[in-house]
Amino acid sequence: MSSNSKPSIGIVGGTGDLGRGLALRLAKAGHTVLVGSRKSEQAVEAAEALTAELAQRGVAHPPIEGLDNESAAQRGEVVFVTVPFGAHTPTLESIKGAVQGKVLVDVTVPLVPPRVARVQLPPEGSAGMIAQTLLGEDVHVVSALQNVAAAHLQADMDIPCDVLVTGNEKTARQTVIDLIESMGMRGFHAGLIHNAAAAEALTSVLININKQYKTHAGLRLTGID
Ligand SMILES: NC(=O)c1ccc[n+]([C@@H]2O[C@H](COP(=O)([O-])OP(=O)(O)OC[C@H]3O[C@@H](n4cnc5c(N)ncnc54)[C@H](OP(=O)(O)O)[C@@H]3O)[C@@H](O)[C@H]2O)c1
């Protein structure tokens, strides 16, 4: 970790909706952000747009850089993976070497288009389980943020949402909870990576609610301060 206790953040697939939202909030919270893409020029464009957006909001922040996915994974002290489920396994395989010994945050929802409003978890149990098995025990996989809308992360607004955080290592979960809190949400220890299935399944439930009520619904726990 950096000596200032603000780890640099790699975002693999960071040019997408969720990755951009995370980049804005983590840069605002004082982290250097490495936006990754399959095409480094696309990442540079995204990084420039995000930097311009924060300038427009009057937010001072460490650099946001754009580079290829593997370099973002290599340089990030904590690495987020924000790609569609169809790209999850090949993307993890491509960064496996770069993330050994690190905390890897998996936000993937295993949606199977076109029926994204139906819970369809994979035979392995969850995307989180797939990631932990594929990457091996030296990578501290933490699953989180499946129930937060990218539109909310990108907007300059408070997010009154709670985040279920699962993973096999408590210290890794805490690292991610600290990042979530620095982005203006509450994060909670929700058990081992096996429990990632619950948060991943909830997203399809929220998609139903969003369609019905024309909103971006989130999760809020009660009985806990
Ligand atoms: N959107 C939300 O509100 C939301 C909320 C919670 C969780 N999530 C989860 O977050 C993840 C990202 O969601 P998103 O909405 O940001 O997705 P997205 O915008 O569709 O895609 C994110 C990025 O993934 C890369 N990508 C796309 N197809 C790929 C492929 N075949 N191989 C490798 N990379 C590919 C692209 O980057 P390059 O073209 O630059 O490589 C793209 O910009 C998903 O797993 C989703 O379930 C999303």
Coordinates of C-alpha atoms and ligand atoms in Angstrom, one line a residue:
M1 CA 0.0 0.0 0.0
S2 CA 1.1 3.6 -0.5
S3 CA 2.6 5.3 2.5
N4 CA -0.3 7.8 2.6
S5 CA -2.7 4.8 3.1
K6 CA -4.6 5.8 -0.1
P7 CA -3.8 2.8 -2.3
S8 CA -3.7 3.4 -6.1
I9 CA -6.7 1.8 -7.8
G10 CA -6.6 -0.1 -11.1
I11 CA -10.0 -0.5 -12.8
V12 CA -10.0 -3.2 -15.4
G13 CA -12.8 -2.4 -17.9
G14 CA -12.8 1.1 -16.4
T15 CA -14.1 2.7 -19.6
G16 CA -17.6 1.3 -18.9
D17 CA -20.5 2.7 -16.9
L18 CA -19.6 1.2 -13.5
G19 CA -15.9 1.7 -14.0
R20 CA -16.3 5.4 -14.8
G21 CA -18.5 5.9 -11.7
L22 CA -16.0 4.3 -9.5
A23 CA -13.1 6.2 -11.0
L24 CA -14.8 9.6 -10.4
R25 CA -15.6 8.7 -6.7
L26 CA -12.2 7.1 -5.9
A27 CA -10.2 10.0 -7.5
K28 CA -12.4 12.4 -5.5
A29 CA -11.6 10.4 -2.4
G30 CA -7.8 10.9 -3.0
H31 CA -6.7 7.8 -4.9
T32 CA -4.6 7.7 -8.0
V33 CA -6.8 5.9 -10.5
L34 CA -5.6 3.7 -13.4
V35 CA -8.4 3.3 -15.9
G36 CA -7.9 0.1 -17.9
S37 CA -9.3 -0.9 -21.3
R38 CA -8.5 -3.5 -24.0
K39 CA -7.4 -0.5 -26.1
S40 CA -5.1 1.9 -24.2
E41 CA -6.2 4.8 -26.4
Q42 CA -9.8 4.3 -25.3
A43 CA -8.6 4.3 -21.7
V44 CA -6.7 7.5 -22.2
E45 CA -9.9 9.1 -23.7
A46 CA -11.9 8.0 -20.7
A47 CA -9.3 9.2 -18.3
E48 CA -9.3 12.6 -19.9
A49 CA -13.1 12.8 -19.9
L50 CA -13.2 11.9 -16.2
T51 CA -10.5 14.4 -15.3
A52 CA -12.5 17.1 -17.2
E53 CA -15.7 16.1 -15.3
L54 CA -14.0 16.5 -11.9
A55 CA -12.5 19.8 -13.0
Q56 CA -16.0 21.0 -13.9
R57 CA -17.2 20.0 -10.5
G58 CA -14.3 21.9 -8.9
V59 CA -12.8 18.7 -7.4
A60 CA -9.0 18.6 -6.8
H61 CA -7.7 15.0 -7.1
P62 CA -4.7 12.8 -7.8
P63 CA -4.1 11.8 -11.4
I64 CA -6.5 9.6 -13.4
E65 CA -4.5 7.7 -16.1
G66 CA -5.6 5.6 -18.9
L67 CA -3.8 2.4 -20.0
D68 CA -4.3 -1.1 -21.1
N69 CA -6.1 -3.5 -18.7
E70 CA -3.0 -5.5 -17.8
S71 CA -1.0 -2.4 -16.9
A72 CA -3.9 -1.1 -14.8
A73 CA -4.0 -4.4 -13.0
Q74 CA -0.2 -4.3 -12.6
R75 CA 0.0 -0.7 -11.3
G76 CA -3.1 -0.7 -9.1
E77 CA -2.5 -1.7 -5.5
V78 CA -6.2 -2.6 -5.3
V79 CA -7.8 -3.8 -8.6
F80 CA -11.4 -3.6 -9.5
V81 CA -12.8 -5.7 -12.3
T82 CA -15.8 -4.0 -14.1
V83 CA -16.5 -6.0 -17.2
P84 CA -19.7 -7.8 -18.3
F85 CA -20.1 -11.4 -17.2
G86 CA -19.4 -12.7 -20.7
A87 CA -15.9 -11.2 -20.4
H88 CA -15.3 -12.1 -16.8
T89 CA -13.3 -15.3 -17.2
P90 CA -11.0 -14.3 -20.1
T91 CA -10.4 -10.9 -18.4
L92 CA -9.4 -12.5 -15.1
E93 CA -7.2 -15.0 -17.0
S94 CA -5.4 -12.0 -18.7
I95 CA -4.6 -10.3 -15.4
K96 CA -4.0 -13.3 -13.2
G97 CA -0.3 -12.7 -12.9
A98 CA -0.6 -9.0 -12.3
V99 CA -3.0 -9.4 -9.3
Q100 CA -1.2 -12.0 -7.2
G101 CA -1.0 -10.9 -3.6
K102 CA -3.5 -8.1 -4.1
V103 CA -7.1 -7.3 -3.2
L104 CA -9.2 -7.8 -6.3
V105 CA -12.7 -6.3 -6.1
D106 CA -15.2 -8.2 -8.3
V107 CA -18.4 -6.2 -9.1
T108 CA -19.7 -8.7 -11.7
V109 CA -23.3 -9.7 -11.8
P110 CA -23.7 -12.9 -13.8
L111 CA -26.5 -11.7 -15.9
V112 CA -27.5 -13.8 -18.9
P113 CA -29.1 -11.6 -21.6
P114 CA -31.8 -11.2 -22.6
R115 CA -33.4 -12.4 -19.4
V116 CA -31.5 -10.1 -17.0
A117 CA -34.5 -9.6 -14.7
R118 CA -34.3 -13.3 -13.9
V119 CA -31.9 -14.7 -11.3
Q120 CA -29.5 -17.1 -13.3
L121 CA -26.5 -17.8 -11.1
P122 CA -23.7 -19.9 -12.7
P123 CA -23.1 -23.6 -11.8
E124 CA -20.1 -22.5 -9.8
G125 CA -22.4 -20.5 -7.5
S126 CA -21.5 -17.0 -8.3
A127 CA -19.1 -14.8 -10.3
G128 CA -17.2 -14.2 -7.0
M129 CA -16.6 -17.9 -6.6
I130 CA -15.5 -18.2 -10.2
A131 CA -12.9 -15.4 -9.6
Q132 CA -11.6 -16.8 -6.4
T133 CA -11.1 -20.3 -7.9
L134 CA -9.6 -19.0 -11.1
L135 CA -7.2 -16.6 -9.5
G136 CA -6.1 -18.8 -6.6
E137 CA -5.8 -18.2 -2.8
D138 CA -3.0 -15.7 -3.1
V139 CA -5.5 -13.2 -4.6
H140 CA -7.9 -11.8 -2.0
V141 CA -11.1 -11.6 -4.0
V142 CA -13.7 -9.4 -2.5
S143 CA -17.2 -9.2 -4.1
A144 CA -19.1 -5.9 -3.7
L145 CA -21.2 -3.2 -5.3
Q146 CA -23.5 -5.4 -7.4
N147 CA -26.5 -3.5 -6.1
V148 CA -25.3 0.1 -6.7
A149 CA -26.4 1.8 -10.0
A150 CA -23.6 3.1 -12.2
A151 CA -25.8 6.2 -12.8
H152 CA -25.7 7.0 -9.1
L153 CA -22.0 6.5 -8.9
Q154 CA -21.4 8.8 -11.9
A155 CA -23.7 11.5 -10.6
D156 CA -22.6 14.3 -8.3
M157 CA -24.9 13.2 -5.5
D158 CA -25.0 11.4 -2.2
I159 CA -25.8 7.7 -2.5
P160 CA -28.0 6.4 0.3
C161 CA -27.1 2.8 -0.4
D162 CA -25.6 0.0 1.6
V163 CA -23.2 -2.5 0.1
L164 CA -22.8 -6.2 0.9
V165 CA -19.1 -7.1 1.0
T166 CA -18.1 -10.7 0.8
G167 CA -14.7 -12.4 0.7
N168 CA -12.7 -15.0 2.5
E169 CA -10.4 -12.6 4.2
K170 CA -11.6 -10.1 6.8
T171 CA -8.7 -7.6 6.3
A172 CA -9.4 -7.6 2.5
R173 CA -13.1 -7.0 3.1
Q174 CA -12.2 -4.1 5.4
T175 CA -10.0 -2.5 2.8
V176 CA -12.9 -2.6 0.4
I177 CA -15.4 -1.3 3.1
D178 CA -13.0 1.6 3.7
L179 CA -13.0 2.4 -0.1
I180 CA -16.8 2.1 -0.2
E181 CA -17.2 4.5 2.7
S182 CA -14.7 6.9 1.1
M183 CA -17.1 6.9 -1.9
G184 CA -20.0 8.0 0.4
M185 CA -21.8 4.6 1.0
R186 CA -21.9 2.2 3.9
G187 CA -20.3 -1.2 3.4
F188 CA -20.9 -4.3 5.6
H189 CA -19.0 -7.6 6.2
A190 CA -21.4 -10.1 4.7
G191 CA -19.4 -13.3 5.0
L192 CA -17.2 -15.6 2.8
I193 CA -17.1 -15.4 -1.0
H194 CA -19.7 -18.1 -1.1
N195 CA -22.2 -15.4 -0.1
A196 CA -21.5 -13.3 -3.1
A197 CA -24.3 -15.3 -4.7
A198 CA -26.8 -13.4 -2.6
A199 CA -25.8 -9.9 -3.8
E200 CA -25.4 -11.1 -7.3
A201 CA -28.9 -12.6 -7.3
L202 CA -30.4 -9.4 -5.8
T203 CA -29.4 -7.4 -8.8
S204 CA -32.0 -9.2 -11.0
V205 CA -34.6 -8.5 -8.2
L206 CA -33.6 -4.8 -8.3
I207 CA -33.8 -4.8 -12.1
N208 CA -37.5 -5.9 -11.8
I209 CA -38.1 -3.1 -9.2
N210 CA -36.4 -0.5 -11.4
K211 CA -38.6 -1.5 -14.4
Q212 CA -41.8 -1.4 -12.3
Y213 CA -41.1 1.8 -10.4
K214 CA -38.9 3.6 -13.0
T215 CA -36.0 4.2 -10.6
H216 CA -32.5 3.0 -9.7
A217 CA -33.3 1.1 -6.5
G218 CA -30.6 0.3 -4.0
L219 CA -30.3 -1.7 -0.8
R220 CA -30.6 -0.3 2.8
L221 CA -30.0 -2.4 5.9
T222 CA -31.9 -1.5 9.1
G223 CA -31.0 -2.1 12.7
I224 CA -27.3 -1.2 12.2
D225 CA -25.6 2.2 12.7
Ligands
LIG1 N1 -24.0 -0.7 -14.8 C1 -24.4 -0.9 -13.6 O1 -25.3 -0.1 -13.1 C2 -23.9 -2.0 -12.7 C3 -24.2 -2.0 -11.3 C4 -23.6 -3.0 -10.5 C5 -22.7 -4.0 -11.1 N2 -22.5 -3.9 -12.4 C6 -21.6 -4.9 -13.0 O2 -20.4 -4.2 -13.4 C7 -19.8 -4.8 -14.5 C8 -19.6 -3.7 -15.5 O3 -20.8 -3.1 -15.9 P1 -20.9 -1.9 -16.9 O4 -22.4 -1.5 -17.0 O5 -19.9 -0.9 -16.6 O6 -20.5 -2.7 -18.3 P2 -20.2 -2.2 -19.7 O7 -20.2 -0.7 -19.7 O8 -21.1 -2.9 -20.7 O9 -18.7 -2.7 -19.9 C9 -17.6 -2.3 -19.1 C10 -16.3 -2.4 -20.0 O10 -16.0 -3.8 -20.2 C11 -15.2 -3.9 -21.3 N3 -15.7 -5.0 -22.2 C12 -16.9 -5.1 -22.8 N4 -17.0 -6.3 -23.5 C13 -15.8 -6.9 -23.2 C14 -15.3 -8.2 -23.7 N5 -16.0 -9.0 -24.5 N6 -14.0 -8.5 -23.3 C15 -13.3 -7.7 -22.5 N7 -13.8 -6.5 -22.0 C16 -15.0 -6.1 -22.4 C17 -15.4 -2.6 -22.1 O11 -14.1 -1.9 -22.0 P3 -13.1 -1.7 -23.3 O12 -13.9 -1.8 -24.5 O13 -12.6 -0.3 -23.0 O14 -12.1 -2.8 -23.1 C18 -16.4 -1.9 -21.4 O15 -16.3 -0.5 -21.3 C19 -20.8 -5.9 -15.0 O16 -20.3 -7.2 -14.6 C20 -22.1 -5.5 -14.3 O17 -22.8 -6.7 -14.0 C21 -23.0 -2.9 -13.2

